[in-house]
Amino acid sequence: MTSDANTTPQIDGFHLVIEALKLNGIDTVYGLPGIPITDLSRKMQAEGVRFVAFRHEQSAGNAAAAAGFLTQKPGICLTVSAPGFLNGLTALANATTNCFPMILISGSSEREIVDLQQGDYEEMDQLAIARPLCKAAFRVLHAADIGVGIARSIRSAVSGRPGGVYLDLPAKLFSQSIDAAAGQRSLIKVVDAAPKQLPAPEAVQRALDLLKGARRPLIVLGKGAAYAQADDAIRTLIEKTGIPYLPMSMAKGLLPDTHGQSASATRSFVLAEADVVLLIGARLNWLLSHGKGKTWGGANASSRQFIQIDISPTEADSNVPIAAPLIGDIGSCVSALLDGLGEHWATAPAEWTGAIAERKDKNLSKMAELLAKNPQVMNFHSALRVIRDVVKANPEAIVVNEGANTLDFARSIVDMYRPRKRLDVGTWGIMGIGMGFAVAAAITTGKPVIAIEGDSAFGFSGMEVETLCRYDLPVCVVVFNNNGVYKGTDVNPRGDDMAPTQFVKSARYDKMMEAFGGVGFNAATPAELDAALQAALASGRPTLINAVIDESAGTESGRITSLYPQHAAARKH
Ligand SMILES: Cc1ncc(C[n+]2csc(CCOP(=O)(O)OP(=O)(O)O)c2C)c(N)n1
Ligand SMILES: [Mg+2]
């Protein structure tokens, strides 16, 4: 705020943006400075908003998205114009796909020049480019509209199905000044940003009737269920009905993975056999084989009935018919089901739960055998056994996970015990979320983070180890170093160049962390890995463990080989 003897007090665009964010409880911004937002980042800091600066905007955007998922408040990413904006855009699109609330705020160049395409510094029509990739996109041209712009962005990000929002702030806006009192009045404190949406009573009854008649019921928990923070209601519903459940990867830990009703260890059996499936915040996309085909029992699939809890009415019937859509927020829908169960609800038939238990036991002992092996060179199993045990002993730790084999094996081997403790590549299977998610997890929760990273996956955001060191965050990165993408044994048949999936052999990723003052370990055995992890958790220092993994242990694309075009073609011949 500025004033002198001859003028009324004024407030500028910089401060209106900052005040609008603060008024709405936003205390942290993830970003990367430069024209025209460097001063905004400084002034934010001066006004008590934490500015966490990254080395690449995509990581800052990923951090904002993860913060949104963990807190139900929109995570804010701040970037410069054109290239910085584009770098942040992948994270914005990924957040939208995953239903994480975030707002990408980018500075932009002179509208008059951009729109006439006269070649301004970092010229780009950012609003038009962002619009198809997010839930909503806004531009503010007048300082007096900043309050509305921020309020609309917050509402759009968190209400209904959460997602990404783009907010365009042209450079000229920041230096515009308006009367300070009018400026304060123009700010909006958003009331009830994500209103509850109660399901209709007849929709609840329809769902209960279907569930009551089920002989082989199944509940699938998606990351929407984790986001909803309706943990007690969801657990009560599962335990009261005795229905076996499957958590999608980021729903792991909503109930402890060791829970008796978890059917994860016999996923293919329950998906193929279940007759009524209750989806809670889980979409029937590719991760659930679109609700049809071989995974869902082939011929059986057509007789299966779905109940779908989702906040978006257009989600139902996206892939297969939904017999009982239950539209509303997850907390309200699950509570309504609980209320409708009454006193005498018959739990899931013993024939079904018994068949599951039998298969589960068998699969779990097979897995235990695999995990107990101690091969000469560490493989995914022997390394993940160590991490599984460390997470069990430290259930408050947050696990971040990306890669192909490193992802697939970690997802099934590392049990989670508490809600929202697992962050991963989500709906798109995107590489590059690792360090951004890890930073946000550490900053928003203050808990230790273990990032389980394929060596390729890590490379997408690896420079952010400097960010981990700069903010001295309790993040332990474990790089599963198998010398390449999927494995390190590929050779180029012509012999005149490296294969596309190969990396430098025996690289020492731990040295990267040491370069910035963090702690590095090289671990070639389970015992070394365990010691390094224990040291990292005890010290709370940024740590990188280079875990040496058998370079021949992985398979192409981990477990999604079937999506490869050439494999599909090969099957036909
Ligand atoms: C942004 C992006 N680029 C490329 C891919 C394709 N991709 C999937 S997994 C993967 C890396 C797998 O290698 P690594 O992380 O080393 O895991 P490993 O299987 O070796 O354990 C890549 C490049 C992707 N999913 N996302
Ligand atoms: Mg690898």
Coordinates of C-alpha atoms and ligand atoms in Angstrom, one line a residue:
M1 CA 0.0 0.0 0.0
T2 CA 1.4 3.4 -0.9
S3 CA 0.3 7.0 -0.1
D4 CA 1.6 10.5 0.0
A5 CA 0.2 13.8 1.3
N6 CA -1.8 14.5 -1.9
T7 CA -3.3 11.2 -2.7
T8 CA -5.6 8.6 -1.0
P9 CA -3.9 5.4 -0.1
Q10 CA -3.4 3.1 -3.1
I11 CA -2.9 -0.7 -3.5
D12 CA -1.3 -2.2 -6.5
G13 CA -1.9 -5.4 -8.5
F14 CA 0.9 -7.3 -6.7
H15 CA -0.6 -6.8 -3.3
L16 CA -4.2 -7.4 -4.4
V17 CA -3.1 -10.9 -5.7
I18 CA -1.2 -11.6 -2.5
E19 CA -4.1 -10.3 -0.3
A20 CA -6.7 -12.3 -2.3
L21 CA -4.7 -15.5 -1.8
K22 CA -4.1 -14.9 1.9
L23 CA -7.7 -14.1 2.5
N24 CA -8.5 -17.6 1.2
G25 CA -6.1 -19.3 3.4
I26 CA -3.4 -19.9 0.8
D27 CA -0.1 -19.7 2.5
T28 CA 2.3 -21.5 0.1
V29 CA 3.1 -21.0 -3.6
Y30 CA 5.2 -23.3 -5.7
G31 CA 7.0 -21.6 -8.7
L32 CA 9.9 -20.3 -10.5
P33 CA 10.7 -16.6 -10.9
G34 CA 11.4 -14.4 -13.9
I35 CA 9.8 -11.6 -15.9
P36 CA 7.0 -10.6 -15.1
I37 CA 6.6 -12.4 -11.7
T38 CA 9.9 -12.1 -10.0
D39 CA 8.7 -9.1 -7.9
L40 CA 5.5 -10.9 -7.2
S41 CA 7.4 -13.8 -5.7
R42 CA 9.5 -11.5 -3.6
K43 CA 6.5 -9.5 -2.4
M44 CA 4.7 -12.7 -1.5
Q45 CA 7.6 -13.7 0.7
A46 CA 7.6 -10.3 2.3
E47 CA 3.9 -10.6 3.1
G48 CA 4.3 -14.0 4.7
V49 CA 3.3 -16.3 1.8
R50 CA 5.8 -19.1 1.5
F51 CA 7.4 -19.2 -2.0
V52 CA 8.9 -22.6 -2.7
A53 CA 11.2 -22.1 -5.8
F54 CA 12.0 -25.0 -8.1
R55 CA 14.4 -25.6 -10.9
H56 CA 11.8 -26.4 -13.5
E57 CA 8.1 -25.3 -13.7
Q58 CA 6.8 -28.8 -14.3
S59 CA 8.1 -29.8 -10.8
A60 CA 6.6 -26.7 -9.3
G61 CA 3.2 -27.6 -11.0
N62 CA 3.4 -31.2 -9.8
A63 CA 4.1 -29.9 -6.2
A64 CA 1.0 -27.7 -6.4
A65 CA -1.1 -30.6 -7.7
A66 CA 0.1 -32.9 -4.9
A67 CA -0.5 -30.2 -2.3
G68 CA -4.1 -29.9 -3.7
F69 CA -4.7 -33.6 -3.4
L70 CA -3.3 -33.7 0.2
T71 CA -5.1 -30.6 1.6
Q72 CA -8.3 -30.2 -0.5
K73 CA -7.1 -26.6 -1.0
P74 CA -6.0 -25.6 -4.5
G75 CA -2.2 -25.9 -4.8
I76 CA -0.8 -22.8 -6.5
C77 CA 1.9 -22.8 -9.2
L78 CA 3.4 -19.5 -10.3
T79 CA 5.3 -19.2 -13.6
V80 CA 6.6 -16.7 -16.1
S81 CA 5.1 -16.3 -19.6
A82 CA 5.2 -18.6 -22.7
P83 CA 8.0 -21.1 -22.0
G84 CA 7.5 -21.2 -18.2
F85 CA 3.7 -21.4 -18.7
L86 CA 4.2 -24.3 -21.1
N87 CA 6.5 -26.1 -18.7
G88 CA 3.8 -25.8 -16.0
L89 CA 1.0 -26.9 -18.4
T90 CA 1.8 -30.6 -18.3
A91 CA 1.4 -30.5 -14.5
L92 CA -1.9 -28.6 -14.9
A93 CA -3.3 -31.1 -17.5
N94 CA -2.1 -34.0 -15.3
A95 CA -3.8 -32.5 -12.3
T96 CA -7.0 -32.1 -14.2
T97 CA -6.9 -35.7 -15.4
N98 CA -6.3 -36.9 -11.9
C99 CA -8.9 -34.5 -10.3
F100 CA -6.3 -32.7 -8.1
P101 CA -7.2 -29.1 -7.4
M102 CA -4.5 -26.7 -8.5
I103 CA -4.3 -23.2 -10.0
L104 CA -1.5 -22.4 -12.5
I105 CA -1.0 -18.7 -12.4
S106 CA 1.3 -17.4 -15.2
G107 CA 2.4 -13.9 -16.0
S108 CA 1.8 -13.0 -19.6
S109 CA 3.1 -10.4 -22.1
E110 CA 1.4 -7.3 -23.4
R111 CA -2.1 -8.2 -24.7
E112 CA -2.0 -5.5 -27.4
I113 CA 1.2 -6.9 -28.9
V114 CA 0.3 -10.5 -28.4
D115 CA -3.1 -10.2 -30.0
L116 CA -1.6 -8.4 -33.1
Q117 CA 1.2 -11.0 -33.1
Q118 CA 3.8 -8.2 -33.2
G119 CA 6.5 -10.3 -31.6
D120 CA 6.6 -9.4 -27.9
Y121 CA 9.0 -10.9 -25.5
E122 CA 7.7 -14.4 -24.7
E123 CA 4.6 -13.8 -26.9
M124 CA 1.9 -16.4 -26.6
D125 CA -1.9 -16.5 -26.3
Q126 CA -1.6 -18.5 -23.1
L127 CA -5.3 -18.4 -22.2
A128 CA -6.4 -20.1 -25.4
I129 CA -3.7 -22.7 -25.1
A130 CA -4.6 -23.6 -21.5
R131 CA -8.3 -23.7 -21.9
P132 CA -8.8 -27.2 -23.4
L133 CA -6.3 -28.7 -20.8
C134 CA -8.0 -27.6 -17.6
K135 CA -11.4 -27.2 -15.9
A136 CA -11.5 -23.4 -16.3
A137 CA -9.3 -20.6 -17.5
F138 CA -9.5 -16.9 -16.6
R139 CA -7.7 -13.7 -17.4
V140 CA -7.7 -10.6 -15.3
L141 CA -7.2 -7.2 -17.0
H142 CA -8.0 -4.8 -14.3
A143 CA -6.7 -4.6 -10.8
A144 CA -10.2 -4.2 -9.4
D145 CA -11.1 -7.7 -10.8
I146 CA -8.3 -9.6 -9.1
G147 CA -10.5 -10.6 -6.2
V148 CA -13.1 -12.1 -8.6
G149 CA -10.4 -13.8 -10.6
I150 CA -8.9 -15.5 -7.6
A151 CA -12.3 -16.4 -6.2
R152 CA -13.5 -17.9 -9.4
S153 CA -10.3 -19.9 -9.8
I154 CA -10.5 -21.3 -6.3
R155 CA -14.2 -22.3 -6.7
S156 CA -13.5 -23.9 -10.1
A157 CA -10.5 -25.9 -8.8
V158 CA -12.2 -27.5 -5.7
S159 CA -15.9 -27.6 -6.3
G160 CA -17.6 -30.6 -7.9
R161 CA -14.9 -32.8 -9.5
P162 CA -11.7 -31.0 -8.6
G163 CA -9.1 -30.2 -11.2
G164 CA -6.7 -27.7 -12.7
V165 CA -7.5 -24.0 -13.3
Y166 CA -5.4 -21.5 -15.3
L167 CA -5.3 -17.9 -14.3
D168 CA -3.6 -15.5 -16.7
L169 CA -2.1 -12.3 -15.2
P170 CA -0.7 -9.9 -17.8
A171 CA 2.4 -8.0 -16.7
K172 CA 0.7 -4.6 -16.8
L173 CA -1.8 -5.7 -14.1
F174 CA 0.8 -5.9 -11.3
S175 CA 1.7 -2.2 -11.4
Q176 CA -1.9 -1.0 -11.8
S177 CA -2.9 0.9 -8.6
I178 CA -6.4 1.5 -7.3
D179 CA -7.8 3.1 -4.2
A180 CA -6.8 0.9 -1.3
A181 CA -10.2 0.8 0.4
A182 CA -11.9 -0.1 -2.8
G183 CA -9.2 -2.6 -3.4
Q184 CA -9.9 -4.3 -0.1
R185 CA -13.6 -4.3 -0.8
S186 CA -13.0 -6.0 -4.1
L187 CA -11.4 -9.1 -2.5
I188 CA -13.6 -12.1 -2.0
K189 CA -13.3 -14.7 0.8
V190 CA -14.8 -17.7 -0.8
V191 CA -17.6 -19.2 1.3
D192 CA -18.2 -23.0 1.1
A193 CA -15.8 -23.5 -1.9
A194 CA -16.6 -27.2 -2.3
P195 CA -20.2 -27.5 -1.3
K196 CA -21.5 -30.9 -0.2
Q197 CA -23.7 -32.5 -2.7
L198 CA -26.2 -34.9 -1.2
P199 CA -27.4 -37.9 -3.2
A200 CA -31.1 -38.3 -4.0
P201 CA -32.9 -40.7 -1.6
E202 CA -34.2 -42.8 -4.4
A203 CA -30.6 -43.2 -5.8
V204 CA -29.4 -44.3 -2.4
Q205 CA -32.3 -46.9 -2.2
R206 CA -31.5 -48.2 -5.7
A207 CA -27.9 -48.7 -4.7
L208 CA -28.8 -50.4 -1.4
D209 CA -31.3 -52.7 -3.2
L210 CA -28.7 -53.8 -5.6
L211 CA -26.1 -54.3 -2.9
K212 CA -28.5 -56.3 -0.8
G213 CA -29.1 -58.8 -3.6
A214 CA -25.4 -59.4 -4.4
R215 CA -23.9 -62.8 -3.9
R216 CA -20.4 -61.8 -4.8
P217 CA -20.1 -58.0 -4.0
L218 CA -16.9 -56.0 -4.3
I219 CA -16.0 -52.5 -3.4
V220 CA -13.4 -50.6 -5.5
L221 CA -11.8 -47.6 -3.9
G222 CA -10.3 -44.9 -6.2
K223 CA -8.1 -42.0 -5.4
G224 CA -11.3 -39.9 -5.3
A225 CA -12.1 -41.8 -2.1
A226 CA -8.7 -40.9 -0.6
Y227 CA -9.1 -37.2 -1.6
A228 CA -12.6 -37.0 0.0
Q229 CA -11.2 -37.4 3.5
A230 CA -14.2 -39.5 4.5
D231 CA -11.9 -42.2 5.9
D232 CA -14.0 -43.3 8.9
A233 CA -17.3 -43.6 6.9
I234 CA -15.6 -45.6 4.2
R235 CA -13.9 -47.9 6.7
T236 CA -17.2 -48.4 8.5
L237 CA -19.1 -49.2 5.3
I238 CA -16.6 -51.8 4.4
E239 CA -16.4 -53.4 7.8
K240 CA -20.2 -53.3 8.5
T241 CA -21.0 -54.9 5.1
G242 CA -18.1 -57.4 5.2
I243 CA -17.6 -56.7 1.5
P244 CA -14.2 -57.4 0.1
Y245 CA -12.5 -54.4 -1.4
L246 CA -9.8 -53.4 -3.8
P247 CA -7.9 -50.1 -3.4
M248 CA -6.6 -48.4 -6.6
S249 CA -3.0 -47.4 -6.0
M250 CA -3.5 -44.0 -4.4
A251 CA -6.4 -45.4 -2.3
K252 CA -4.0 -47.8 -0.7
G253 CA -3.9 -47.2 3.1
L254 CA -7.5 -45.9 3.3
L255 CA -7.7 -49.1 5.2
P256 CA -4.4 -50.8 6.1
D257 CA -3.3 -53.0 3.2
T258 CA -3.1 -55.8 5.7
H259 CA -6.8 -55.6 6.4
G260 CA -8.6 -59.0 6.3
Q261 CA -11.1 -57.7 3.7
S262 CA -8.5 -56.4 1.2
A263 CA -8.7 -58.5 -2.0
S264 CA -5.6 -56.9 -3.6
A265 CA -3.7 -60.2 -3.5
T266 CA -6.4 -61.8 -5.6
R267 CA -7.3 -58.9 -7.8
S268 CA -7.9 -60.9 -11.0
F269 CA -10.2 -63.4 -9.3
V270 CA -12.5 -60.8 -7.7
L271 CA -12.7 -58.6 -10.8
A272 CA -13.6 -61.6 -12.9
E273 CA -16.1 -63.0 -10.4
A274 CA -17.9 -60.2 -8.6
D275 CA -21.6 -59.8 -9.5
V276 CA -22.2 -56.3 -8.0
V277 CA -19.3 -53.8 -7.9
L278 CA -19.5 -50.6 -5.8
L279 CA -17.1 -48.0 -7.2
I280 CA -16.2 -45.3 -4.7
G281 CA -14.3 -42.4 -6.4
A282 CA -12.9 -44.8 -9.0
R283 CA -13.5 -44.4 -12.7
L284 CA -13.8 -47.3 -15.2
N285 CA -10.9 -46.1 -17.3
W286 CA -8.0 -48.2 -18.6
L287 CA -6.7 -48.8 -15.1
L288 CA -9.8 -50.9 -14.5
S289 CA -9.9 -52.3 -18.1
H290 CA -12.9 -50.1 -18.9
G291 CA -15.2 -52.4 -16.8
K292 CA -15.3 -55.1 -19.5
G293 CA -13.4 -57.8 -21.3
K294 CA -11.2 -60.6 -20.1
T295 CA -10.2 -58.8 -16.8
W296 CA -13.9 -58.6 -15.9
G297 CA -14.6 -62.3 -16.6
G298 CA -15.3 -62.1 -20.4
A299 CA -18.7 -63.7 -20.8
N300 CA -19.5 -62.9 -17.1
A301 CA -19.0 -59.2 -17.8
S302 CA -22.4 -58.6 -19.3
S303 CA -24.3 -59.8 -16.2
R304 CA -22.3 -57.7 -13.7
Q305 CA -23.9 -54.7 -12.2
F306 CA -22.2 -51.5 -11.1
I307 CA -23.0 -48.9 -8.4
Q308 CA -20.9 -45.8 -8.9
I309 CA -20.4 -43.1 -6.4
D310 CA -19.0 -40.0 -8.2
I311 CA -19.6 -36.3 -7.9
S312 CA -19.9 -35.9 -11.6
P313 CA -23.2 -37.1 -13.1
T314 CA -21.6 -37.6 -16.5
E315 CA -19.1 -40.2 -15.3
A316 CA -21.8 -42.9 -15.2
D317 CA -22.1 -45.0 -18.4
S318 CA -18.7 -43.7 -19.6
N319 CA -17.6 -47.3 -20.5
V320 CA -20.3 -49.7 -19.4
P321 CA -23.9 -49.3 -18.1
I322 CA -24.1 -48.2 -14.5
A323 CA -27.2 -49.7 -12.9
A324 CA -27.1 -47.5 -9.8
P325 CA -25.3 -44.2 -10.2
L326 CA -25.0 -42.4 -6.8
I327 CA -24.2 -38.8 -7.5
G328 CA -22.9 -36.6 -4.8
D329 CA -19.8 -36.0 -2.7
I330 CA -18.2 -39.2 -1.5
G331 CA -18.6 -38.4 2.2
S332 CA -22.4 -37.7 1.8
C333 CA -22.9 -40.7 -0.4
V334 CA -21.1 -43.2 1.8
S335 CA -22.9 -41.8 4.9
A336 CA -26.2 -42.2 3.2
L337 CA -25.5 -45.8 2.4
L338 CA -24.4 -46.4 6.0
D339 CA -27.6 -44.9 7.3
G340 CA -29.6 -47.1 4.9
L341 CA -27.9 -50.3 6.0
G342 CA -30.0 -50.5 9.2
E343 CA -29.4 -52.9 12.0
H344 CA -29.8 -56.2 10.2
W345 CA -27.7 -56.0 7.1
A346 CA -26.4 -59.4 6.1
T347 CA -22.7 -59.4 5.6
A348 CA -21.1 -60.6 2.3
P349 CA -21.8 -64.4 1.8
A350 CA -19.2 -66.6 3.4
E351 CA -18.9 -68.7 0.2
W352 CA -17.5 -65.6 -1.6
T353 CA -15.3 -64.3 1.2
G354 CA -14.0 -67.8 1.9
A355 CA -13.1 -68.3 -1.8
I356 CA -11.2 -65.0 -1.7
A357 CA -9.4 -65.8 1.5
E358 CA -8.2 -69.2 0.1
R359 CA -6.8 -67.6 -3.0
K360 CA -5.4 -64.7 -1.1
D361 CA -3.5 -67.0 1.3
K362 CA -2.0 -68.9 -1.6
N363 CA -0.9 -65.8 -3.4
L364 CA 0.5 -64.2 -0.3
S365 CA 2.6 -67.2 0.5
K366 CA 3.9 -67.3 -3.1
M367 CA 4.8 -63.6 -2.8
A368 CA 6.5 -64.2 0.6
E369 CA 8.6 -66.9 -1.0
L370 CA 9.7 -64.5 -3.8
L371 CA 10.4 -61.8 -1.3
A372 CA 12.5 -64.0 0.9
K373 CA 15.0 -64.8 -1.8
N374 CA 18.4 -63.2 -1.7
P375 CA 19.7 -63.1 -5.2
Q376 CA 23.4 -62.3 -5.7
V377 CA 22.5 -59.0 -7.3
M378 CA 19.6 -57.2 -5.8
N379 CA 16.4 -57.3 -7.8
F380 CA 13.1 -55.5 -7.4
H381 CA 11.8 -58.0 -4.9
S382 CA 14.7 -58.1 -2.6
A383 CA 15.0 -54.3 -2.5
L384 CA 11.3 -53.7 -2.1
R385 CA 11.2 -56.2 0.8
V386 CA 13.4 -53.8 2.7
I387 CA 11.3 -50.7 1.8
R388 CA 8.1 -52.6 2.7
D389 CA 9.5 -53.3 6.2
V390 CA 10.7 -49.8 6.7
V391 CA 7.3 -48.4 5.7
K392 CA 5.6 -50.8 8.1
A393 CA 7.7 -49.5 10.9
N394 CA 7.1 -45.8 9.8
P395 CA 3.5 -45.8 8.7
E396 CA 3.4 -42.0 8.8
A397 CA 5.9 -41.7 6.0
I398 CA 4.6 -40.7 2.6
V399 CA 5.6 -42.9 -0.4
V400 CA 6.1 -41.3 -3.8
N401 CA 6.4 -43.8 -6.6
E402 CA 7.2 -43.7 -10.4
G403 CA 8.9 -45.9 -13.0
A404 CA 7.6 -48.9 -14.8
N405 CA 8.8 -52.1 -13.0
T406 CA 9.8 -49.9 -10.0
L407 CA 6.2 -48.7 -9.9
D408 CA 4.4 -51.9 -10.5
F409 CA 6.4 -54.0 -8.1
A410 CA 6.4 -51.3 -5.4
R411 CA 2.6 -50.8 -5.7
S412 CA 2.0 -54.5 -5.0
I413 CA 4.8 -55.1 -2.5
V414 CA 4.9 -52.0 -0.3
D415 CA 1.8 -52.1 2.0
M416 CA 0.4 -48.7 3.1
Y417 CA -1.3 -48.3 6.5
R418 CA -2.8 -44.8 6.5
P419 CA -4.8 -42.7 4.1
R420 CA -3.2 -40.4 1.5
K421 CA 0.3 -41.8 2.1
R422 CA 0.9 -42.9 -1.4
L423 CA 1.4 -40.5 -4.4
D424 CA 2.2 -41.9 -7.8
V425 CA 1.9 -41.6 -11.6
G426 CA -1.9 -41.7 -11.4
T427 CA -4.3 -41.9 -14.3
W428 CA -1.9 -41.1 -17.0
G429 CA 1.1 -43.1 -15.8
I430 CA 3.1 -39.9 -16.2
M431 CA 6.9 -39.9 -15.5
G432 CA 8.3 -36.7 -13.9
I433 CA 6.0 -36.3 -10.8
G434 CA 8.6 -37.6 -8.4
M435 CA 10.5 -34.7 -6.9
G436 CA 7.6 -32.2 -7.2
F437 CA 5.3 -34.6 -5.3
A438 CA 8.0 -35.3 -2.8
V439 CA 8.6 -31.6 -2.0
A440 CA 4.9 -30.9 -1.6
A441 CA 4.4 -34.0 0.6
A442 CA 7.2 -33.0 2.9
I443 CA 6.1 -29.3 3.0
T444 CA 2.4 -29.8 3.5
T445 CA 2.6 -32.7 6.1
G446 CA 6.0 -32.2 7.7
K447 CA 6.3 -36.1 7.6
P448 CA 9.2 -38.1 6.1
V449 CA 8.9 -38.9 2.4
I450 CA 10.3 -42.0 0.7
A451 CA 10.4 -41.6 -3.1
I452 CA 10.8 -44.9 -4.9
E453 CA 12.0 -44.0 -8.3
G454 CA 13.0 -45.9 -11.5
D455 CA 16.3 -44.5 -12.8
S456 CA 14.5 -43.2 -15.9
A457 CA 11.6 -41.8 -14.0
F458 CA 14.0 -40.0 -11.6
G459 CA 15.7 -38.3 -14.5
F460 CA 12.6 -36.3 -15.4
S461 CA 12.8 -34.2 -12.2
G462 CA 16.3 -35.2 -10.9
M463 CA 17.6 -31.6 -10.8
E464 CA 15.1 -30.9 -8.0
V465 CA 17.5 -32.7 -5.6
E466 CA 19.0 -29.2 -5.3
T467 CA 15.5 -28.0 -4.2
L468 CA 15.4 -30.8 -1.6
C469 CA 18.8 -29.7 -0.3
R470 CA 18.0 -26.0 -0.4
Y471 CA 14.9 -26.4 1.8
D472 CA 16.5 -29.2 3.7
L473 CA 13.5 -31.5 3.4
P474 CA 13.1 -34.9 5.0
V475 CA 13.0 -36.7 1.7
C476 CA 14.8 -40.0 1.0
V477 CA 15.0 -40.8 -2.7
V478 CA 15.7 -44.4 -3.6
V479 CA 16.7 -44.7 -7.2
F480 CA 16.2 -48.2 -8.5
N481 CA 19.2 -48.3 -10.8
N482 CA 18.8 -51.0 -13.4
N483 CA 20.8 -49.0 -16.0
G484 CA 17.9 -48.0 -18.1
V485 CA 14.2 -47.7 -19.1
Y486 CA 12.6 -51.0 -18.1
K487 CA 16.0 -52.8 -18.0
G488 CA 19.6 -52.1 -18.9
T489 CA 20.4 -55.1 -21.1
D490 CA 19.1 -53.9 -24.5
V491 CA 21.6 -53.6 -27.3
N492 CA 21.3 -51.8 -30.6
P493 CA 21.5 -54.6 -33.2
R494 CA 23.6 -52.4 -35.6
G495 CA 26.1 -51.9 -32.8
D496 CA 26.9 -48.4 -33.8
D497 CA 25.0 -46.5 -31.1
M498 CA 23.4 -46.9 -27.7
A499 CA 19.9 -48.7 -27.6
P500 CA 17.1 -46.2 -26.9
T501 CA 16.4 -47.7 -23.5
Q502 CA 20.0 -47.9 -22.2
F503 CA 21.7 -45.6 -19.8
V504 CA 25.3 -45.2 -18.6
K505 CA 26.1 -48.4 -16.7
S506 CA 26.7 -48.3 -13.0
A507 CA 25.9 -44.6 -12.7
R508 CA 26.1 -43.2 -9.2
Y509 CA 22.9 -41.1 -8.6
D510 CA 23.9 -40.7 -5.0
K511 CA 26.6 -38.3 -6.1
M512 CA 24.0 -35.9 -7.4
M513 CA 22.6 -35.4 -3.9
E514 CA 26.1 -35.0 -2.4
A515 CA 26.8 -32.3 -4.9
F516 CA 24.3 -30.1 -3.2
G517 CA 25.2 -31.0 0.4
G518 CA 22.6 -33.8 0.9
V519 CA 23.5 -37.3 1.9
G520 CA 24.3 -40.0 -0.6
F521 CA 24.5 -43.8 -0.2
N522 CA 25.3 -46.6 -2.7
A523 CA 23.4 -49.8 -1.7
A524 CA 24.2 -53.0 -3.5
T525 CA 22.6 -55.4 -0.9
P526 CA 19.3 -55.4 1.1
A527 CA 21.4 -54.9 4.3
E528 CA 23.0 -51.8 2.8
L529 CA 19.7 -50.5 1.6
D530 CA 18.1 -51.0 5.0
A531 CA 21.0 -49.2 6.8
A532 CA 20.8 -46.3 4.4
L533 CA 17.0 -46.0 4.8
Q534 CA 17.2 -46.1 8.6
A535 CA 19.9 -43.4 8.5
A536 CA 17.8 -41.2 6.3
L537 CA 14.7 -41.5 8.5
A538 CA 16.7 -40.9 11.6
S539 CA 18.5 -37.8 10.3
G540 CA 15.6 -36.3 8.4
R541 CA 18.1 -35.0 5.9
P542 CA 17.7 -35.0 2.1
T543 CA 19.1 -38.4 1.1
L544 CA 19.6 -40.3 -2.2
I545 CA 20.2 -44.0 -2.1
N546 CA 21.5 -45.4 -5.4
A547 CA 20.0 -49.0 -5.2
V548 CA 21.9 -51.2 -7.5
I549 CA 19.3 -53.5 -9.2
D550 CA 19.9 -56.4 -11.5
E551 CA 19.9 -54.8 -15.0
S552 CA 18.1 -57.9 -16.5
A553 CA 15.4 -58.1 -13.9
G554 CA 12.7 -55.8 -15.4
T555 CA 10.2 -56.4 -18.2
E556 CA 9.3 -54.0 -21.0
S557 CA 6.7 -51.5 -19.7
G558 CA 6.4 -53.4 -16.4
R559 CA 2.9 -54.8 -16.4
I560 CA 1.2 -52.9 -19.2
T561 CA 2.9 -54.7 -22.0
S562 CA -0.5 -55.4 -23.6
L563 CA -0.7 -51.7 -24.6
Y564 CA 2.3 -51.9 -26.9
P565 CA 1.2 -51.6 -30.6
Q566 CA 3.8 -54.0 -31.8
H567 CA 2.8 -56.7 -29.3
A568 CA -0.8 -56.4 -30.4
A569 CA 0.3 -56.8 -34.0
A570 CA 2.5 -59.8 -33.2
R571 CA -0.4 -61.6 -31.6
K572 CA -2.3 -61.5 -34.9
H573 CA 0.3 -63.3 -36.9
Ligands
LIG1 C1 6.2 -38.2 -19.5 C2 6.4 -39.6 -19.9 N1 7.4 -39.9 -20.8 C3 7.6 -41.2 -21.1 C4 6.8 -42.2 -20.5 C5 7.1 -43.7 -20.9 N2 7.6 -44.4 -19.8 C6 6.9 -45.2 -19.0 S1 7.7 -45.9 -17.8 C7 9.2 -45.1 -18.3 C8 10.4 -45.3 -17.5 C9 10.6 -46.7 -17.0 O1 12.0 -46.8 -16.6 P1 12.4 -46.7 -15.1 O2 11.8 -45.5 -14.5 O3 13.9 -46.8 -15.1 O4 11.7 -47.9 -14.4 P2 12.1 -49.5 -14.5 O5 11.1 -50.2 -15.3 O6 13.5 -49.6 -15.1 O7 12.1 -49.9 -13.1 C10 9.0 -44.3 -19.4 C11 10.0 -43.6 -20.1 C12 5.9 -41.8 -19.6 N3 5.1 -42.7 -19.0 N4 5.7 -40.5 -19.3
MG2 MG 15.1 -48.4 -14.8

